[in-house]
CSV table of C-alpha atoms and ligand atoms in Angstrom, one decimal:
chain,number,residue,atom,x,y,z
A,1,UNK,CA,-35.2,35.5,-21.4
A,2,UNK,CA,-32.5,35.3,-24.0
A,3,UNK,CA,-29.7,33.3,-22.4
A,4,UNK,CA,-26.1,33.0,-23.5
A,5,UNK,CA,-25.0,29.6,-22.0
A,6,UNK,CA,-21.2,28.9,-22.2
A,7,UNK,CA,-20.2,25.3,-22.1
A,8,UNK,CA,-23.7,24.2,-23.3
A,9,UNK,CA,-22.3,21.1,-25.1
A,10,UNK,CA,-20.9,19.7,-21.8
A,11,UNK,CA,-22.6,17.8,-19.1
A,12,UNK,CA,-24.3,20.4,-16.9
A,13,UNK,CA,-24.4,23.1,-19.6
A,14,UNK,CA,-26.4,20.8,-21.9
A,15,UNK,CA,-28.9,20.1,-19.1
A,16,UNK,CA,-29.4,23.8,-18.7
A,17,UNK,CA,-29.8,24.3,-22.4
A,18,UNK,CA,-32.4,21.5,-22.7
A,19,UNK,CA,-34.3,22.7,-19.7
A,20,UNK,CA,-34.2,26.4,-20.7
A,21,UNK,CA,-35.6,25.7,-24.2
A,22,UNK,CA,-38.2,23.3,-22.8
A,23,UNK,CA,-39.6,26.2,-20.6
A,24,UNK,CA,-39.5,28.7,-23.5
A,25,UNK,CA,-36.3,30.7,-23.1
A,26,UNK,CA,-34.2,31.6,-26.1
A,27,UNK,CA,-30.8,30.0,-25.8
A,28,UNK,CA,-27.4,30.8,-27.5
A,29,UNK,CA,-25.1,27.9,-26.8
A,30,UNK,CA,-21.4,29.0,-26.9
A,31,UNK,CA,-18.9,26.2,-26.7
A,32,UNK,CA,-15.4,25.5,-28.1
A,33,UNK,CA,-16.2,21.8,-28.4
A,34,UNK,CA,-13.3,20.4,-26.4
A,35,UNK,CA,-12.8,16.7,-25.7
A,36,UNK,CA,-15.5,16.9,-23.0
A,37,UNK,CA,-18.2,18.3,-25.4
A,38,UNK,CA,-20.9,16.4,-27.3
A,39,UNK,CA,-23.5,18.2,-29.4
A,40,UNK,CA,-25.6,15.0,-29.1
A,41,UNK,CA,-26.3,16.3,-25.6
A,42,UNK,CA,-28.5,19.0,-27.0
A,43,UNK,CA,-30.0,17.1,-30.0
A,44,UNK,CA,-33.4,17.2,-28.3
A,45,UNK,CA,-33.6,21.0,-28.7
A,46,UNK,CA,-31.2,21.8,-31.5
A,47,UNK,CA,-34.0,21.9,-34.1
A,48,UNK,CA,-35.9,24.5,-32.1
A,49,UNK,CA,-36.3,28.1,-33.3
A,50,UNK,CA,-35.3,29.0,-29.7
A,51,UNK,CA,-31.8,27.5,-30.1
A,52,UNK,CA,-28.6,28.8,-31.7
A,53,UNK,CA,-25.1,27.3,-31.5
A,54,UNK,CA,-21.9,29.4,-31.6
A,55,UNK,CA,-18.6,27.5,-31.7
A,56,UNK,CA,-16.1,29.8,-30.0
A,57,UNK,CA,-13.4,29.7,-27.4
A,58,UNK,CA,-14.0,32.0,-24.3
A,59,UNK,CA,-10.3,33.0,-24.6
A,60,UNK,CA,-11.1,34.5,-28.1
A,61,UNK,CA,-12.1,38.1,-27.3
A,62,UNK,CA,-13.0,39.2,-30.8
A,63,UNK,CA,-15.3,36.1,-31.2
A,64,UNK,CA,-17.0,37.0,-27.8
A,65,UNK,CA,-17.5,40.6,-28.9
A,66,UNK,CA,-19.1,39.4,-32.1
A,67,UNK,CA,-21.4,37.0,-30.3
A,68,UNK,CA,-22.5,39.6,-27.7
A,69,UNK,CA,-23.3,42.2,-30.3
A,70,UNK,CA,-25.1,39.7,-32.5
A,71,UNK,CA,-27.3,38.2,-29.8
A,72,UNK,CA,-27.4,40.8,-27.0
A,73,UNK,CA,-28.3,38.3,-24.3
A,74,UNK,CA,-30.3,39.2,-21.2
A,75,UNK,CA,-28.4,36.7,-19.1
A,76,UNK,CA,-25.1,35.0,-19.4
A,77,UNK,CA,-24.8,31.6,-17.7
A,78,UNK,CA,-21.1,30.8,-17.6
A,79,UNK,CA,-20.4,27.1,-17.3
A,80,UNK,CA,-17.5,26.6,-19.9
A,81,UNK,CA,-14.6,25.2,-18.0
A,82,UNK,CA,-12.0,22.5,-17.9
A,83,UNK,CA,-13.7,20.4,-15.2
A,84,UNK,CA,-11.8,17.1,-14.5
A,85,UNK,CA,-9.6,17.2,-11.4
A,86,UNK,CA,-7.4,14.3,-12.5
A,87,UNK,CA,-6.7,16.0,-15.8
A,88,UNK,CA,-5.8,19.2,-13.9
A,89,UNK,CA,-3.1,17.3,-12.0
A,90,UNK,CA,-1.5,16.0,-15.3
A,91,UNK,CA,-1.9,19.3,-17.2
A,92,UNK,CA,-2.9,22.4,-15.2
A,93,UNK,CA,-2.2,24.8,-18.1
A,94,UNK,CA,-5.5,24.4,-19.9
A,95,UNK,CA,-7.3,25.0,-16.6
A,96,UNK,CA,-5.5,28.3,-16.0
A,97,UNK,CA,-6.2,29.3,-19.6
A,98,UNK,CA,-9.9,28.5,-19.8
A,99,UNK,CA,-11.1,28.8,-16.2
A,100,UNK,CA,-9.2,32.0,-15.3
A,101,UNK,CA,-8.2,33.8,-18.5
A,102,UNK,CA,-11.3,32.7,-20.3
A,103,UNK,CA,-13.5,34.0,-17.5
A,104,UNK,CA,-11.7,37.3,-17.6
A,105,UNK,CA,-12.3,37.7,-21.4
A,106,UNK,CA,-16.0,36.7,-20.9
A,107,UNK,CA,-16.4,39.2,-18.1
A,108,UNK,CA,-14.9,42.0,-20.2
A,109,UNK,CA,-17.0,41.1,-23.3
A,110,UNK,CA,-20.1,41.0,-21.1
A,111,UNK,CA,-19.2,44.4,-19.5
A,112,UNK,CA,-18.6,46.0,-22.9
A,113,UNK,CA,-22.0,44.9,-24.2
A,114,UNK,CA,-23.7,45.9,-21.0
A,115,UNK,CA,-22.3,49.4,-21.3
A,116,UNK,CA,-22.9,49.6,-25.1
A,117,UNK,CA,-26.5,48.7,-24.6
A,118,UNK,CA,-27.1,51.3,-21.8
A,119,UNK,CA,-26.6,49.2,-18.7
A,120,UNK,CA,-30.1,47.5,-18.8
A,121,UNK,CA,-31.5,46.6,-15.4
A,122,UNK,CA,-32.4,43.2,-16.6
A,123,UNK,CA,-28.8,42.1,-17.4
A,124,UNK,CA,-27.1,39.4,-15.3
A,125,UNK,CA,-23.9,37.5,-15.4
A,126,UNK,CA,-24.4,34.2,-13.6
A,127,UNK,CA,-21.1,32.4,-12.8
A,128,UNK,CA,-21.4,28.7,-12.1
A,129,UNK,CA,-18.8,27.3,-9.8
A,130,UNK,CA,-18.0,24.4,-7.5
A,131,UNK,CA,-18.0,23.6,-3.8
A,132,UNK,CA,-14.4,22.4,-4.3
A,133,UNK,CA,-13.2,26.0,-3.9
A,134,UNK,CA,-13.8,25.6,-0.2
A,135,UNK,CA,-11.3,22.8,0.2
A,136,UNK,CA,-11.9,19.8,2.4
A,137,UNK,CA,-14.0,19.1,5.5
A,138,UNK,CA,-13.6,16.7,8.4
A,139,UNK,CA,-16.0,13.7,8.7
A,140,UNK,CA,-18.3,15.6,11.1
A,141,UNK,CA,-21.9,16.2,10.0
A,142,UNK,CA,-22.1,19.4,12.0
A,143,UNK,CA,-19.5,21.1,9.7
A,144,UNK,CA,-20.6,22.1,6.2
A,145,UNK,CA,-19.7,24.6,3.5
A,146,UNK,CA,-21.8,27.8,3.7
A,147,UNK,CA,-21.5,30.8,1.4
A,148,UNK,CA,-19.2,32.5,3.9
A,149,UNK,CA,-16.7,29.5,4.3
A,150,UNK,CA,-13.2,30.7,3.5
A,151,UNK,CA,-11.8,29.6,0.1
A,152,UNK,CA,-9.1,26.9,0.4
A,153,UNK,CA,-8.8,25.2,-3.0
A,154,UNK,CA,-6.3,22.3,-3.1
A,155,UNK,CA,-6.2,21.1,-6.7
A,156,UNK,CA,-5.3,23.0,-9.8
A,157,UNK,CA,-8.9,22.6,-10.9
A,158,UNK,CA,-10.4,24.0,-7.8
A,159,UNK,CA,-7.7,26.8,-7.6
A,160,UNK,CA,-8.6,27.9,-11.1
A,161,UNK,CA,-12.3,27.9,-10.3
A,162,UNK,CA,-11.6,29.9,-7.1
A,163,UNK,CA,-9.6,32.4,-9.1
A,164,UNK,CA,-12.5,32.8,-11.5
A,165,UNK,CA,-15.0,33.3,-8.6
A,166,UNK,CA,-12.8,36.1,-7.3
A,167,UNK,CA,-12.7,37.8,-10.8
A,168,UNK,CA,-16.5,37.7,-10.9
A,169,UNK,CA,-16.8,39.3,-7.5
A,170,UNK,CA,-14.2,41.9,-8.4
A,171,UNK,CA,-16.1,42.8,-11.6
A,172,UNK,CA,-19.2,43.3,-9.5
A,173,UNK,CA,-17.5,45.4,-6.8
A,174,UNK,CA,-15.3,47.4,-9.1
A,175,UNK,CA,-17.4,47.9,-12.3
A,176,UNK,CA,-20.9,47.3,-10.9
A,177,UNK,CA,-21.4,44.4,-13.3
A,178,UNK,CA,-24.7,42.7,-12.2
A,179,UNK,CA,-23.6,39.2,-11.2
A,180,UNK,CA,-25.0,36.2,-9.3
A,181,UNK,CA,-22.9,33.2,-8.4
A,182,UNK,CA,-23.5,29.5,-7.5
A,183,UNK,CA,-21.2,26.9,-6.0
A,184,UNK,CA,-22.5,23.4,-6.4
A,185,UNK,CA,-21.7,19.9,-5.2
A,186,UNK,CA,-20.9,16.8,-7.3
A,187,UNK,CA,-23.4,16.3,-10.1
A,188,UNK,CA,-24.4,13.0,-11.8
A,189,UNK,CA,-27.0,11.9,-14.3
A,190,UNK,CA,-27.6,11.5,-18.1
A,191,UNK,CA,-24.9,12.6,-20.5
A,192,UNK,CA,-22.1,12.5,-17.8
A,193,UNK,CA,-18.8,12.2,-19.6
A,194,UNK,CA,-17.5,8.6,-19.1
A,195,UNK,CA,-14.3,9.6,-17.3
A,196,UNK,CA,-16.2,10.6,-14.1
A,197,UNK,CA,-16.8,8.2,-11.2
A,198,UNK,CA,-20.5,7.2,-11.7
A,199,UNK,CA,-20.5,6.7,-15.5
A,200,UNK,CA,-17.1,5.1,-15.3
A,201,UNK,CA,-18.4,2.6,-12.7
A,202,UNK,CA,-21.4,1.7,-14.8
A,203,UNK,CA,-19.4,1.2,-18.0
A,204,UNK,CA,-16.6,-0.7,-16.4
A,205,UNK,CA,-19.1,-2.9,-14.6
A,206,UNK,CA,-20.9,-3.7,-17.9
A,207,UNK,CA,-17.6,-4.4,-19.6
A,208,UNK,CA,-16.7,-7.0,-16.9
A,209,UNK,CA,-13.6,-4.9,-15.9
A,210,UNK,CA,-12.5,-3.9,-12.4
A,211,UNK,CA,-14.2,-0.9,-10.8
A,212,UNK,CA,-11.4,1.3,-9.5
A,213,UNK,CA,-12.0,3.1,-6.2
A,214,UNK,CA,-9.4,5.7,-5.1
A,215,UNK,CA,-7.8,5.0,-1.7
A,216,UNK,CA,-10.2,3.1,0.7
A,217,UNK,CA,-13.3,4.7,-0.9
A,218,UNK,CA,-14.1,6.7,2.3
A,219,UNK,CA,-14.2,10.1,0.5
A,220,UNK,CA,-17.5,11.8,1.0
A,221,UNK,CA,-19.3,13.8,-1.6
A,222,UNK,CA,-22.7,15.4,-1.7
A,223,UNK,CA,-24.4,14.2,-4.9
A,224,UNK,CA,-26.9,16.2,-6.9
A,225,UNK,CA,-28.9,15.0,-10.0
A,226,UNK,CA,-27.9,17.2,-12.9
A,227,UNK,CA,-31.5,18.1,-13.9
A,228,UNK,CA,-32.1,19.3,-10.3
A,229,UNK,CA,-29.0,21.4,-10.7
A,230,UNK,CA,-30.2,22.9,-14.0
A,231,UNK,CA,-33.6,23.8,-12.3
A,232,UNK,CA,-31.7,25.5,-9.5
A,233,UNK,CA,-29.5,27.4,-11.9
A,234,UNK,CA,-32.4,28.8,-13.9
A,235,UNK,CA,-34.1,29.9,-10.7
A,236,UNK,CA,-31.0,31.7,-9.4
A,237,UNK,CA,-30.4,33.3,-12.9
A,238,UNK,CA,-33.9,34.8,-12.7
A,239,UNK,CA,-34.5,35.4,-8.9
A,240,UNK,CA,-31.1,35.4,-7.3
A,241,UNK,CA,-30.1,38.6,-5.5
A,242,UNK,CA,-27.5,40.6,-7.4
A,243,UNK,CA,-24.0,40.3,-5.9
A,244,UNK,CA,-25.0,37.2,-3.9
A,245,UNK,CA,-23.7,33.7,-4.1
A,246,UNK,CA,-25.8,30.5,-3.4
A,247,UNK,CA,-24.5,27.1,-2.5
A,248,UNK,CA,-26.4,24.3,-4.3
A,249,UNK,CA,-26.3,20.8,-2.7
A,250,UNK,CA,-28.1,17.5,-3.2
A,251,UNK,CA,-28.6,16.7,0.6
A,252,UNK,CA,-27.2,13.3,-0.4
A,253,UNK,CA,-23.8,12.8,1.3
A,254,UNK,CA,-22.3,9.4,0.6
A,255,UNK,CA,-18.8,7.8,0.5
A,256,UNK,CA,-17.5,6.9,-3.0
A,257,UNK,CA,-17.7,3.3,-2.0
A,258,UNK,CA,-21.4,3.6,-1.0
A,259,UNK,CA,-22.1,5.2,-4.4
A,260,UNK,CA,-20.3,2.5,-6.4
A,261,UNK,CA,-22.0,-0.3,-4.4
A,262,UNK,CA,-25.4,1.3,-5.0
A,263,UNK,CA,-24.7,1.5,-8.7
A,264,UNK,CA,-23.7,-2.2,-8.6
A,265,UNK,CA,-26.9,-3.1,-6.8
A,266,UNK,CA,-29.0,-1.3,-9.4
A,267,UNK,CA,-27.2,-3.1,-12.2
A,268,UNK,CA,-27.6,-6.4,-10.4
A,269,UNK,CA,-31.4,-5.9,-10.7
A,270,UNK,CA,-31.6,-4.3,-14.2
A,271,UNK,CA,-29.0,-6.4,-16.0
A,272,UNK,CA,-27.8,-9.3,-13.8
A,273,UNK,CA,-24.3,-10.8,-14.5
A,274,UNK,CA,-24.5,-14.0,-16.4
A,275,UNK,CA,-22.5,-15.9,-13.6
A,276,UNK,CA,-25.1,-14.8,-11.1
A,277,UNK,CA,-22.5,-12.9,-9.0
A,278,UNK,CA,-22.8,-9.2,-8.0
A,279,UNK,CA,-21.0,-6.4,-10.0
A,280,UNK,CA,-19.7,-5.4,-6.5
A,281,UNK,CA,-17.3,-8.3,-6.8
A,282,UNK,CA,-15.5,-6.2,-9.5
A,283,UNK,CA,-14.6,-3.4,-7.1
A,284,UNK,CA,-10.9,-2.9,-6.6
A,285,UNK,CA,-9.0,-0.2,-4.6
A,286,UNK,CA,-6.3,1.8,-6.4
A,287,UNK,CA,-3.6,4.3,-5.5
A,288,UNK,CA,-5.2,7.5,-4.2
A,289,UNK,CA,-5.3,10.8,-6.0
A,290,UNK,CA,-2.7,13.3,-4.7
A,291,UNK,CA,-4.2,15.9,-2.4
A,292,UNK,CA,-7.6,14.1,-2.4
A,293,UNK,CA,-10.2,16.1,-0.4
A,294,UNK,CA,-11.8,14.0,2.3
A,295,UNK,CA,-15.3,15.4,2.4
A,296,UNK,CA,-17.5,18.0,0.7
A,297,UNK,CA,-20.9,18.9,2.2
A,298,UNK,CA,-23.1,21.8,1.3
A,299,UNK,CA,-25.3,23.7,3.7
A,300,UNK,CA,-28.2,24.6,1.3
A,301,UNK,CA,-30.0,26.9,3.8
A,302,UNK,CA,-29.7,30.1,1.9
A,303,UNK,CA,-31.1,28.7,-1.4
A,304,UNK,CA,-33.9,26.9,0.5
A,305,UNK,CA,-34.9,29.9,2.6
A,306,UNK,CA,-34.5,32.7,0.1
A,307,UNK,CA,-35.5,31.1,-3.2
A,308,UNK,CA,-37.5,28.0,-1.9
A,309,UNK,CA,-35.4,25.5,-3.8
A,310,UNK,CA,-34.7,21.9,-2.8
A,311,UNK,CA,-33.5,18.9,-4.8
A,312,UNK,CA,-36.4,16.7,-6.0
A,313,UNK,CA,-34.6,13.3,-6.1
A,314,UNK,CA,-32.8,11.1,-3.5
A,315,UNK,CA,-29.5,9.6,-4.6
A,316,UNK,CA,-31.0,6.2,-5.0
A,317,UNK,CA,-33.8,7.6,-7.3
A,318,UNK,CA,-31.3,9.6,-9.3
A,319,UNK,CA,-28.9,6.7,-9.7
A,320,UNK,CA,-31.7,4.3,-10.8
A,321,UNK,CA,-32.6,6.8,-13.6
A,322,UNK,CA,-28.9,7.3,-14.5
A,323,UNK,CA,-28.1,3.6,-14.7
A,324,UNK,CA,-31.2,3.1,-16.9
A,325,UNK,CA,-30.2,6.0,-19.1
A,326,UNK,CA,-26.7,4.5,-19.7
A,327,UNK,CA,-28.3,1.1,-20.5
A,328,UNK,CA,-30.6,2.8,-23.0
A,329,UNK,CA,-28.0,5.0,-24.6
A,330,UNK,CA,-25.0,2.8,-25.5
A,331,UNK,CA,-24.4,4.5,-28.8
A,332,UNK,CA,-23.8,7.8,-27.0
A,333,UNK,CA,-21.2,6.5,-24.6
A,334,UNK,CA,-19.5,4.1,-27.0
A,335,UNK,CA,-18.6,7.1,-29.3
A,336,UNK,CA,-17.0,9.0,-26.4
A,337,UNK,CA,-14.9,6.1,-25.1
A,338,UNK,CA,-12.5,6.5,-28.0
A,339,UNK,CA,-11.6,10.0,-26.9
A,340,UNK,CA,-8.1,10.7,-25.6
A,341,UNK,CA,-7.6,9.6,-22.0
A,342,UNK,CA,-11.0,8.1,-21.4
A,343,UNK,CA,-10.8,4.9,-19.4
A,344,UNK,CA,-7.1,5.6,-18.5
A,345,UNK,CA,-5.9,6.2,-15.0
A,346,UNK,CA,-5.2,10.0,-14.9
A,347,UNK,CA,-3.9,12.3,-12.2
A,348,UNK,CA,-1.3,10.1,-10.5
A,349,UNK,CA,1.8,12.2,-11.4
A,350,UNK,CA,3.4,13.9,-8.4
B,401,NAD,P1,-17.9,19.6,-18.8
B,401,NAD,O1,-16.4,19.3,-18.8
B,401,NAD,O2,-18.8,18.4,-19.0
B,401,NAD,O3,-18.2,20.6,-19.9
B,401,NAD,C1,-17.5,21.8,-20.1
B,401,NAD,C2,-17.9,22.4,-21.4
B,401,NAD,O4,-17.1,23.6,-21.6
B,401,NAD,C3,-17.5,21.5,-22.6
B,401,NAD,O5,-18.6,21.4,-23.5
B,401,NAD,C4,-16.4,22.2,-23.3
B,401,NAD,O6,-16.3,22.0,-24.7
B,401,NAD,C5,-16.6,23.7,-22.9
B,401,NAD,N1,-15.4,24.4,-22.9
B,401,NAD,C6,-14.2,24.1,-22.3
B,401,NAD,N2,-13.3,25.0,-22.5
B,401,NAD,C7,-13.8,26.0,-23.3
B,401,NAD,C8,-13.4,27.2,-23.8
B,401,NAD,N3,-12.1,27.6,-23.6
B,401,NAD,N4,-14.3,28.0,-24.5
B,401,NAD,C9,-15.5,27.5,-24.7
B,401,NAD,N5,-16.0,26.4,-24.2
B,401,NAD,C10,-15.2,25.6,-23.5
B,401,NAD,O7,-18.2,20.3,-17.4
B,401,NAD,P2,-19.5,20.2,-16.5
B,401,NAD,O8,-19.3,19.0,-15.5
B,401,NAD,O9,-20.7,20.3,-17.3
B,401,NAD,O10,-19.3,21.5,-15.6
B,401,NAD,C11,-19.8,22.7,-16.0
B,401,NAD,C12,-19.5,23.8,-15.0
B,401,NAD,O11,-20.1,23.5,-13.7
B,401,NAD,C13,-18.0,24.0,-14.8
B,401,NAD,O12,-17.8,25.4,-14.7
B,401,NAD,C14,-17.7,23.3,-13.5
B,401,NAD,O13,-16.6,23.9,-12.8
B,401,NAD,C15,-19.0,23.5,-12.8
B,401,NAD,N6,-19.4,22.4,-11.8
B,401,NAD,C16,-19.3,21.1,-12.1
B,401,NAD,C17,-19.7,20.1,-11.2
B,401,NAD,C18,-19.8,18.7,-11.6
B,401,NAD,O14,-20.0,17.8,-10.7
B,401,NAD,N7,-19.6,18.3,-12.8
B,401,NAD,C19,-20.1,20.5,-9.9
B,401,NAD,C20,-20.1,21.9,-9.6
B,401,NAD,C21,-19.7,22.8,-10.5
């Protein structure tokens, strides 16, 4: 397949790009290179004849038209987005622009190319979204997000992603654009930008700083190793039923406090503190995020039953790999720590 991956210099997009090239797909990586991007993430494949990079903003329609007519992809995998909830609280404008207006322009550019090339049966637009569009769940294991859960987004980030999901469904229903959609739980793993919970915890622990936990740390997320997510996305892009959406989860629900304590335990083994104490002693509790969703949990039945996919790693296995990756790749994360806002407390404005 020839894939056009948007946001392929980001965390999840780069995992998709690396995995797709490894298994022999041709990949065009379209990315505006915002603060969250890092071309190092795709260095492993950037010398391959299967890989091309196009620097472009998904809000730039002429650039999109040029890229579509030049490359004529079989499949679009749309991951480009503003993705950090705390930043969306401080400045929602970029989220509206990229996640909603950008998705609209990408849909229109894809539709034009699909029509211009005779509506090939093989074409697909795969929209990658989040479980955060469903809102928040009570702490009751019998209640989970399914593909039919009503949308109830509660942050500017999740509202902008929900809007983009609706646009994609509308382009399918109204114009017949062949689409598939996925909504995924929290990802973690190598190349995770150092403003997100798990890399932040690893790096603050190593720096001897306090490890900030929002509220009392009881918020529950369902964690998925990023390379498992990339595998699931490539499967849905090829085998997913047109017009259908699939929830992707890690089957690994934990509280934020449990996740950070596990990270500390792994670091205690791999790089013990010089004073012999545990990194968990650095945990502190800070003012909560406004509108913080209590629990996300994915019911993965559809993806498991229809496409036979399950995550390959437990959270403990994935965290051990992730911590080791950050220990081995200090040059990568040190360079990103200088970027605007990284390491600062964001998202407290009300
Ligand atoms: P990320 O912030 O790491 O990467 C986003 C990428 O998109 C960056 O490379 C950035 O430069 C690019 N980008 C941003 N605005 C752009 C624009 N206007 N034009 C072109 N490129 C632009 O994000 P991520 O964590 O890799 O998430 C990727 C996708 O997966 C997003 O759509 C996100 O909503 C979704 N998602 C993320 C998670 C998660 O846990 N991180 C979970 C579920 C779904």
